[in-house]
Short mmCIF file of C-alpha atoms in Angstrom, two decimals:
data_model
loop_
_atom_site.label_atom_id
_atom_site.label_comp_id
_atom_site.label_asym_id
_atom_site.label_seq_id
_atom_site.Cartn_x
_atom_site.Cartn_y
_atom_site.Cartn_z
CA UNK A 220 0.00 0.00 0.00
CA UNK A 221 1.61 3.28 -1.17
CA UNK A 222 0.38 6.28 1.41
CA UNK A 223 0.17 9.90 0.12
CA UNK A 224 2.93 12.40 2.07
CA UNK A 225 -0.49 13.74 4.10
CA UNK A 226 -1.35 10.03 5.33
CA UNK A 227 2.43 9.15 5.77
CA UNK A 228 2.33 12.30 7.81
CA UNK A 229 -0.40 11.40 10.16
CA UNK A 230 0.51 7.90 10.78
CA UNK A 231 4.27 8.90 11.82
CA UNK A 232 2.99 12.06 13.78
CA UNK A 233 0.44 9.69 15.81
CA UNK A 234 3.02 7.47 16.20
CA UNK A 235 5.20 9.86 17.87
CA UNK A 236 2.13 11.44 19.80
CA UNK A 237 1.61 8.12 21.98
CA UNK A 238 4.92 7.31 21.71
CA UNK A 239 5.11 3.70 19.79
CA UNK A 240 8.13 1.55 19.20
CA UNK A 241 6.80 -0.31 16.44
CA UNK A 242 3.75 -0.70 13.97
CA UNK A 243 2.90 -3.68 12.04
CA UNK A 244 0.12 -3.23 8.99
CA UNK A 245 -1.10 -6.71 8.05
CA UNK A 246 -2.43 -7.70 4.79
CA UNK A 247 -3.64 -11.04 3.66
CA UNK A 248 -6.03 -10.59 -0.13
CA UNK A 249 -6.04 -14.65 0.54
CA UNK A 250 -7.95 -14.79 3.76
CA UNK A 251 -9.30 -11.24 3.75
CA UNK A 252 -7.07 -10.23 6.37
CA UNK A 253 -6.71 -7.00 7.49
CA UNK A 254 -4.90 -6.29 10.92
CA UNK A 255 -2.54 -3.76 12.63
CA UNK A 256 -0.16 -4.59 15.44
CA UNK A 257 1.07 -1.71 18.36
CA UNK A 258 3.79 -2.31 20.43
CA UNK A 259 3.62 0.69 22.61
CA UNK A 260 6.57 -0.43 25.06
CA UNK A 261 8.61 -3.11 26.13
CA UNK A 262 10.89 -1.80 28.81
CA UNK A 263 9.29 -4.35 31.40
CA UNK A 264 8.58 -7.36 29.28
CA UNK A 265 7.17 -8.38 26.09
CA UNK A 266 4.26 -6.38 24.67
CA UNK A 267 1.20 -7.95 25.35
CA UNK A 268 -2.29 -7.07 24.44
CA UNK A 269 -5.47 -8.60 23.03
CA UNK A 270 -6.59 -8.90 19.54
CA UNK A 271 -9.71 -6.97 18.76
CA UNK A 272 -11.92 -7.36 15.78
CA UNK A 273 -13.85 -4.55 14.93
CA UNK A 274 -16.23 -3.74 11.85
CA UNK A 275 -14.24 0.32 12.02
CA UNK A 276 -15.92 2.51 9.52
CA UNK A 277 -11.86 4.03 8.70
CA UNK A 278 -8.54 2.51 8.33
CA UNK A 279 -7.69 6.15 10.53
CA UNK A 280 -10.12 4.82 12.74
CA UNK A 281 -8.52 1.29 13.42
CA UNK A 282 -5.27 2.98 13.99
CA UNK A 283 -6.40 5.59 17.02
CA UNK A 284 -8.33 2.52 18.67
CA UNK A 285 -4.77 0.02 18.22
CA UNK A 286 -2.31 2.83 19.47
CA UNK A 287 -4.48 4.09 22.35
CA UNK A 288 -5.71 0.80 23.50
CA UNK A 289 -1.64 -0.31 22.96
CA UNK A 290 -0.49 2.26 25.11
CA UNK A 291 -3.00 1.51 27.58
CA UNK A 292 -1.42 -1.88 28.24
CA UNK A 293 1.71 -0.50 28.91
CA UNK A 294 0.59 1.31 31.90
CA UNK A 295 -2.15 -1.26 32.98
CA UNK A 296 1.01 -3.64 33.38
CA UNK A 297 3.31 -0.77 35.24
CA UNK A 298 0.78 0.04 37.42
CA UNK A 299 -0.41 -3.98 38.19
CA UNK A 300 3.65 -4.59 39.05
CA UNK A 301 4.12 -6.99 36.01
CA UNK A 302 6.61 -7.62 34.14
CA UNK A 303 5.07 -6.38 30.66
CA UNK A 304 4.98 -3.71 27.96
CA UNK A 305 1.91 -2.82 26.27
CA UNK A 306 0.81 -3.71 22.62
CA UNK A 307 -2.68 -4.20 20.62
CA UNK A 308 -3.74 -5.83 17.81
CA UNK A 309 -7.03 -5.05 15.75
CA UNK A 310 -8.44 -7.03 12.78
CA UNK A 311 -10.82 -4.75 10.52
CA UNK A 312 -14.01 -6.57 10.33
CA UNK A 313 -17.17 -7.78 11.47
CA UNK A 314 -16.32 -10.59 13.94
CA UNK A 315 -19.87 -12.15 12.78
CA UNK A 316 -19.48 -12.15 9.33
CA UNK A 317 -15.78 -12.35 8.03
CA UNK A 318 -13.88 -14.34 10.97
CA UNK A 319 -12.73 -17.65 9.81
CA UNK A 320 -9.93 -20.41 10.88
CA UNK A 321 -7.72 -19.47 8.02
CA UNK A 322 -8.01 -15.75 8.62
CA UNK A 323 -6.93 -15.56 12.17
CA UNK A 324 -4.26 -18.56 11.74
CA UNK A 325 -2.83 -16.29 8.80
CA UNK A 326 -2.72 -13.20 11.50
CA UNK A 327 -1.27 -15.66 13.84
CA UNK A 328 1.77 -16.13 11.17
CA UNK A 329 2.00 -12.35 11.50
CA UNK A 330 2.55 -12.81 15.64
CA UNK A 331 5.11 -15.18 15.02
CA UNK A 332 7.07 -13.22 12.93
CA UNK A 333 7.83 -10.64 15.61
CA UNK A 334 9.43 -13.11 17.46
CA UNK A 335 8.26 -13.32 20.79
CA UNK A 336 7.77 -9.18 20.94
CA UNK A 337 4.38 -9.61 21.18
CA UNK A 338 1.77 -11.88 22.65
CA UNK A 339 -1.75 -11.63 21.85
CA UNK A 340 -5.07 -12.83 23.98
CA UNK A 341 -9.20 -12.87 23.61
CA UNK A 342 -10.72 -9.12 23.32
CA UNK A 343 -13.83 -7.34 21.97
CA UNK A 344 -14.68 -9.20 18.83
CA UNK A 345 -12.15 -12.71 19.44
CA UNK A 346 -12.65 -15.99 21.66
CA UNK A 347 -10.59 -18.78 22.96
CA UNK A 348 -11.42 -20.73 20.31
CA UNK A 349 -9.55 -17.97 18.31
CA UNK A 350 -6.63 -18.21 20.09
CA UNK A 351 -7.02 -21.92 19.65
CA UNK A 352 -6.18 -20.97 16.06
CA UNK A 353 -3.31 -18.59 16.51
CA UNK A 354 -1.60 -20.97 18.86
CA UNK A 355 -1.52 -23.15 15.58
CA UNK A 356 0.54 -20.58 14.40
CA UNK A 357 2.60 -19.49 17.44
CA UNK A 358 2.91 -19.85 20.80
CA UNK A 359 2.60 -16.12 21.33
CA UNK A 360 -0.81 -16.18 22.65
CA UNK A 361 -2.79 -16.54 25.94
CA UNK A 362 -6.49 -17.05 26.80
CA UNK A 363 -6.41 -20.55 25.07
CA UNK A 364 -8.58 -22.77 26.90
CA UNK A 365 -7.87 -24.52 30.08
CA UNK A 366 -8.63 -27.84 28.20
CA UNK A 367 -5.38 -27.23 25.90
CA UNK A 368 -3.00 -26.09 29.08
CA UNK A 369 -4.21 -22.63 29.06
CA UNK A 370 -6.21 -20.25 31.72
CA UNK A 371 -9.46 -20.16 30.19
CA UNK A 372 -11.71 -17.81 30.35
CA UNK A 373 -10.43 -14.39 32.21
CA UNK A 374 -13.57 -12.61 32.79
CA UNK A 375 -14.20 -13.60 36.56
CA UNK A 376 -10.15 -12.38 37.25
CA UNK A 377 -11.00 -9.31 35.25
CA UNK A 378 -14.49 -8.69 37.50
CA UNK A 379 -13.06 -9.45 40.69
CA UNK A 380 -10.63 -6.87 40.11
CA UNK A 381 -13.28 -4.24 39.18
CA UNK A 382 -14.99 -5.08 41.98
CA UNK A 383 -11.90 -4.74 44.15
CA UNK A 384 -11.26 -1.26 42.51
CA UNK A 385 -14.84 -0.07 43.61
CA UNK A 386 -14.24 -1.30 47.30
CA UNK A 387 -11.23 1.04 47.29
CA UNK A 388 -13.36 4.08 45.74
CA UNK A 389 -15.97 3.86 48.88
CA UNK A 390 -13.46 3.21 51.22
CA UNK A 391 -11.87 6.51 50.05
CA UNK A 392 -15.21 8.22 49.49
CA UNK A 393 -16.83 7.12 52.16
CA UNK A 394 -14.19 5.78 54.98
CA UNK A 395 -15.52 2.11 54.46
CA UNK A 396 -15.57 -0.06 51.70
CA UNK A 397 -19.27 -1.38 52.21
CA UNK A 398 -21.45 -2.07 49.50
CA UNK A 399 -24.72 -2.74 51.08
CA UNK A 400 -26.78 -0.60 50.40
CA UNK A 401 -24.90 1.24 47.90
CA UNK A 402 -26.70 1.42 44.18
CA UNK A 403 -24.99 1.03 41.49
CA UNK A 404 -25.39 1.09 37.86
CA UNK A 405 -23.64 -1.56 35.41
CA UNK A 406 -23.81 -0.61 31.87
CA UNK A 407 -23.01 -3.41 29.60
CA UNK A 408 -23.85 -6.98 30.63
CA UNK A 409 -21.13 -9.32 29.04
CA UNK A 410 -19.35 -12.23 30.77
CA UNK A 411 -17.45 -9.79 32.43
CA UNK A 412 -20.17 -7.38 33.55
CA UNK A 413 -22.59 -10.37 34.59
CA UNK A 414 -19.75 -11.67 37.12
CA UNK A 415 -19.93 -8.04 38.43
CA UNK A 416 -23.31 -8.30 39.22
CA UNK A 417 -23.54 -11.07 41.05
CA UNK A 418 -20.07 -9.78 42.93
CA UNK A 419 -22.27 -6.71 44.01
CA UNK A 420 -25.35 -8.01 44.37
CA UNK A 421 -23.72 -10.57 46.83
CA UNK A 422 -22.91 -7.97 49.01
CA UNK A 423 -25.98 -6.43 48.94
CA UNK A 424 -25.87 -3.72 46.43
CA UNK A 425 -28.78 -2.54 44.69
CA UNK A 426 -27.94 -2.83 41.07
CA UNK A 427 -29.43 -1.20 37.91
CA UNK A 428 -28.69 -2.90 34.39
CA UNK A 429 -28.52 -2.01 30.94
CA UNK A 430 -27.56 -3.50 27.24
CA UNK A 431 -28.08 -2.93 23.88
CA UNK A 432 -29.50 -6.74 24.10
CA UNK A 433 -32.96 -6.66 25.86
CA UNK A 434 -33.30 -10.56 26.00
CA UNK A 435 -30.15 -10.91 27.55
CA UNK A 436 -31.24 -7.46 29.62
CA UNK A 437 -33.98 -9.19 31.11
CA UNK A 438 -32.57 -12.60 31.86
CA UNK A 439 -29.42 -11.27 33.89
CA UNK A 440 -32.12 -8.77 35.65
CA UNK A 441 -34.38 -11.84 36.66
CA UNK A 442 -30.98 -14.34 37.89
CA UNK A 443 -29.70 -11.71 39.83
CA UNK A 444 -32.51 -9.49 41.36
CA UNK A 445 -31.33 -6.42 39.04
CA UNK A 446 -33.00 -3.76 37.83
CA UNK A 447 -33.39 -3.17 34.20
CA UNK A 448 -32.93 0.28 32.64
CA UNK A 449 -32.97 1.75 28.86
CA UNK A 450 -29.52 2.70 28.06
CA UNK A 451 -30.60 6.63 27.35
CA UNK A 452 -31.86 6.28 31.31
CA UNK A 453 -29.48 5.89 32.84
CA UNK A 454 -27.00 8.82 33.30
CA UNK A 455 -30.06 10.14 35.34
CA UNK A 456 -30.37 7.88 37.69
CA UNK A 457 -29.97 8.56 41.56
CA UNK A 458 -26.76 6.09 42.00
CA UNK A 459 -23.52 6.32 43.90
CA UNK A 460 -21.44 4.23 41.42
CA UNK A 461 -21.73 4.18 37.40
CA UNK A 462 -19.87 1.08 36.33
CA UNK A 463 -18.77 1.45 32.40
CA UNK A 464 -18.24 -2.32 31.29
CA UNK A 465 -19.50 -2.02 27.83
CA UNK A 466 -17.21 -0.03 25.12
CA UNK A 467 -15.65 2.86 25.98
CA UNK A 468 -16.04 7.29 25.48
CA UNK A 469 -19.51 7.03 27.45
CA UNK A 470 -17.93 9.50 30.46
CA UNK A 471 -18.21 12.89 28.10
CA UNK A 472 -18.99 15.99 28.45
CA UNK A 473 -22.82 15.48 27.96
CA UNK A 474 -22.63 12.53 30.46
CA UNK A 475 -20.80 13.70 33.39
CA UNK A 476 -23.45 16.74 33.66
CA UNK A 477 -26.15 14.58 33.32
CA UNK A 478 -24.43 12.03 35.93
CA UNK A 479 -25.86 11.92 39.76
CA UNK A 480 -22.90 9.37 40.90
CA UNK A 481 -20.20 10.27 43.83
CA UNK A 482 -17.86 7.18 41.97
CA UNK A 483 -17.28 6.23 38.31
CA UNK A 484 -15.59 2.64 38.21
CA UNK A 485 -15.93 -0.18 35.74
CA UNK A 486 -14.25 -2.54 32.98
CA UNK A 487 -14.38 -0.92 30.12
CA UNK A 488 -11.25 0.85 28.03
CA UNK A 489 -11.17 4.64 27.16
CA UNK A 490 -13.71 5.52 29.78
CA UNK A 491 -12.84 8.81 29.06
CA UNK A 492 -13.95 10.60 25.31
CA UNK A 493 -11.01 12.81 25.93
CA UNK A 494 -8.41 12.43 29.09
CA UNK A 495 -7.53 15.53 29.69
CA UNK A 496 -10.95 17.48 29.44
CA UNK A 497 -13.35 14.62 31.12
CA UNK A 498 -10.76 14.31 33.65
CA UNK A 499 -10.55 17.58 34.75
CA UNK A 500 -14.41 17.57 34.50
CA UNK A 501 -14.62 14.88 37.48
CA UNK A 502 -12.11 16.61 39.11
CA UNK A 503 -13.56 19.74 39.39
CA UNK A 504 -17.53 17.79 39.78
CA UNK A 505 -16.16 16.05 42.36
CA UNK A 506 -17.21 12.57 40.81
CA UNK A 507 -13.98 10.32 41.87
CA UNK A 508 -12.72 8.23 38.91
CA UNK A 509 -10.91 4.60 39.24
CA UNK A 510 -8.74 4.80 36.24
CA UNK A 511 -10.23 1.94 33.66
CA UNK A 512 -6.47 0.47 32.97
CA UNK A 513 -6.39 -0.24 36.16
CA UNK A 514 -9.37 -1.81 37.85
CA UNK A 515 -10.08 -3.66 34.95
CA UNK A 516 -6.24 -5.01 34.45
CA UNK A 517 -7.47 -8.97 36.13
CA UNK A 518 -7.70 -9.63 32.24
CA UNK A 519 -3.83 -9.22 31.90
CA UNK A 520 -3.11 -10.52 35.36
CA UNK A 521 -4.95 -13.51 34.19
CA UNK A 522 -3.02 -13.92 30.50
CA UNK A 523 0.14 -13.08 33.05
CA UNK A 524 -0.36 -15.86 35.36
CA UNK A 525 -1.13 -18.20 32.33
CA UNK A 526 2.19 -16.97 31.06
CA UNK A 527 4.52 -17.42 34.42
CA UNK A 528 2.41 -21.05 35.41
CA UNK A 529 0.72 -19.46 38.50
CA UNK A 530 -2.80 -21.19 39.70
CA UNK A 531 -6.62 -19.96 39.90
CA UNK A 532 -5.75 -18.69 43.67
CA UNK A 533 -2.60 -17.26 42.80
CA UNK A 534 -4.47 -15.38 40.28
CA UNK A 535 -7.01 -14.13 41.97
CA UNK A 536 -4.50 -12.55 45.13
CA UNK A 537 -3.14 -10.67 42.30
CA UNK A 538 -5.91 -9.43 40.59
CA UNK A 539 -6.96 -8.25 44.67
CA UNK A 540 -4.22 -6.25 45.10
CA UNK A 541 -5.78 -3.79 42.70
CA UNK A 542 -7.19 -2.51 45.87
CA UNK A 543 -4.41 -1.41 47.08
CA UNK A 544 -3.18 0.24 43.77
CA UNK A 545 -6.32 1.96 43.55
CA UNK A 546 -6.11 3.41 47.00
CA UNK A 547 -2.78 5.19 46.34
CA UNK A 548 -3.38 6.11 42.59
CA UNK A 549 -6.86 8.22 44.57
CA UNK A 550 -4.52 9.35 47.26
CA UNK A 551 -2.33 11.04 44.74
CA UNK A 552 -4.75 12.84 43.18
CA UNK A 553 -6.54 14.20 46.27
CA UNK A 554 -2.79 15.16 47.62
CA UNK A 555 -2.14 16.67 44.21
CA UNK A 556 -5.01 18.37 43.24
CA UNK A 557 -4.53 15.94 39.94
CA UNK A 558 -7.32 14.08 37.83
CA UNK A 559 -7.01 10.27 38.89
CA UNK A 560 -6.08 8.98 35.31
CA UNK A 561 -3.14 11.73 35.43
CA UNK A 562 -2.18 10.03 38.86
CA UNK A 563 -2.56 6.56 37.61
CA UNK A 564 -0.35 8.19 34.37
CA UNK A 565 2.67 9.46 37.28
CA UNK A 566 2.91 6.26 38.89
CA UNK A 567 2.88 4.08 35.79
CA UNK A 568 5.42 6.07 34.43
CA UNK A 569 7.57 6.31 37.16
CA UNK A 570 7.89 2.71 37.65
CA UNK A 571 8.52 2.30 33.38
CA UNK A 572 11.33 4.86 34.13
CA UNK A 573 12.70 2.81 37.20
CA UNK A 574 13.61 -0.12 35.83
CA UNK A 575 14.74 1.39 32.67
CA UNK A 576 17.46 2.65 34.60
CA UNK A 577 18.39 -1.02 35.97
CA UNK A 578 18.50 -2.34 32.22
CA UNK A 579 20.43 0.49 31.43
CA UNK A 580 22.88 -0.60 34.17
CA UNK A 581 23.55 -3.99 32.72
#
């Protein structure tokens, strides 16, 4: 593919704006493939991120989502304590209608070629039986089922750590961590949002529900005593928490004045439309915000603990300690009079630039 000097431009200047080491355009006429790997950084370990497959309306628009989501990975690991960079891949395409064995074995081939730089994993769009295909191709993948010596599905490590992340927010909010009581509203119902319902609703939470599938809506509403709400409801509710676990940009401007919430905290990525202005927005509304890359990093801890051999209860005392990380990411903020994702940003960083002195030493 020859690029014109404008789109040559604007691929190399947001390159250098997020601050990539390498980008990998994948082509396949054969299969139909159409992918693009980020490595964002790899001073802590091998990049690794999840392969996304998206039906995006742009090639422009696959390469924002793959560098932002990229360099989200690099701080979710910093911040976590694990020894990883940060990458993304995305496949252009509707998961439904063009996904095939030969298509994501072929993008596999692509993951092999880098050589162990990056590792891929199940995301928006993929499944374990796609990285049963890619491990055909490579062994740089992680998410494959527990059935082929893998760590299966990650979406109860991934809730439990969400959940852990809103303990912290009412402990610093409120000066406990109880959720009885305490309504909250879940927005997206996927396996990952479903295991956070039943984690609040065990301790008593009232919970509101919503998703763009009402059948699904109405089943998860009836198992776990929820209550069901249209999507365009429910940045009016009267709630203390609003729990993002469906795709990401729904804290904007319009939202957060609509929003009656003391905490935002939930699974989904780019929670924030734009991190600097919706930041500063909770900031100054008050609203406190559990940075998404971290509360919802038990997806990596669990592709991590695949990775290094640890077991289920290994995996789960890690993805606990996001507590803990949470806590002191919110303490920062309130000491510095900073947006929590810009705190989250500090102490990610700091770490990145840590050990990059100790390699630099040897």
């Amino acid at each position: 593919m020859i690029l014109s000097q404008f789109e040559e431009h604007s691929v190399f200047s947001q390159l250098d704006t997020f601050g990539h080491q390498k980008l990998v355009y994948c082509s396949d006429p054969g299969t139909g493939l159409k992918a693009i790997i980020a490595i964002h950084d790899t001073t802590l370990g091998p990049a690794l991120g999840g392969t996304r497959m998206w039906a995006y309306k742009t090639e422009s628009e696959a390469l924002h989502d793959v560098l932002r989501l990229s360099r989200s990975m690099t701080y979710k690991a910093a911040i976590t304590g694990l020894n990883l960079g940060g990458g993304k891949g995305v496949i252009i395409g509707d998961s439904r209608l063009h996904k095939s064995e030969a298509l994501m074995r072929r993008y596999g081939r692509f993951i092999e070629n880098l050589n162990g730089s990056f590792i891929t994993a199940e995301e928006v769009g993929t499944n374990p039986r796609d990285m049963e295909y890619i491990r055909m191709e490579t062994k740089y993948v992680t998410g494959v089922p527990e059935s082929i010596g893998g760590s299966g599905d990650p979406s109860p490590v991934t809730a439990r750590g969400v959940f852990m992340g809103i303990k912290a927010c009412l402990k610093e909010c409120f000066g406990n961590d109880s959720l009885a009581g305490k309504a909250v509203a879940v927005q997206g119902i996927g396996q990952v949002g479903e295991n956070l319902v039943s984690l609040l609703r065990n301790e008593n939470a009232k919970v509101y529900i919503s998703d763009i599938n009402e059948e699904r809506l109405g089943q998860i509403a009836q198992k776990y005593g929820a209550i069901a709400v249209a999507n365009n409801n429910l940045f009016d509710l009267d709630i203390d928490i609003y729990s993002p676990c469906a795709l990401g940009a729904t804290v904007n401007t319009e939202t957060i004045n609509r929003l009656k919430c003391s905490i935002i905290a939930g699974s989904a990525n780019n929670q924030l439309a734009d991190e600097v202005v919706h930041g500063n927005m909770l900031l100054e509304k008050g609203i406190m915000y559990a940075p998404d890359y971290l509360i919802n990093a038990g997806g990596l801890i669990n592709c991590y603990s695949e990775i290094a051999g640890f077991n289920k209860k290994k995996t789960f005392q890690m993805a606990e300690n996001i507590y803990e990380a949470t806590r002191r990411v919110l303490q920062k903020s309130k000491q510095e009079n900073i947006p929590a994702n810009e705190a989250a940003n500090k102490i990610a960083e700091k770490r990145i630039e840590d050990i990059r002195k100790i390699k630099a030493s040897y």
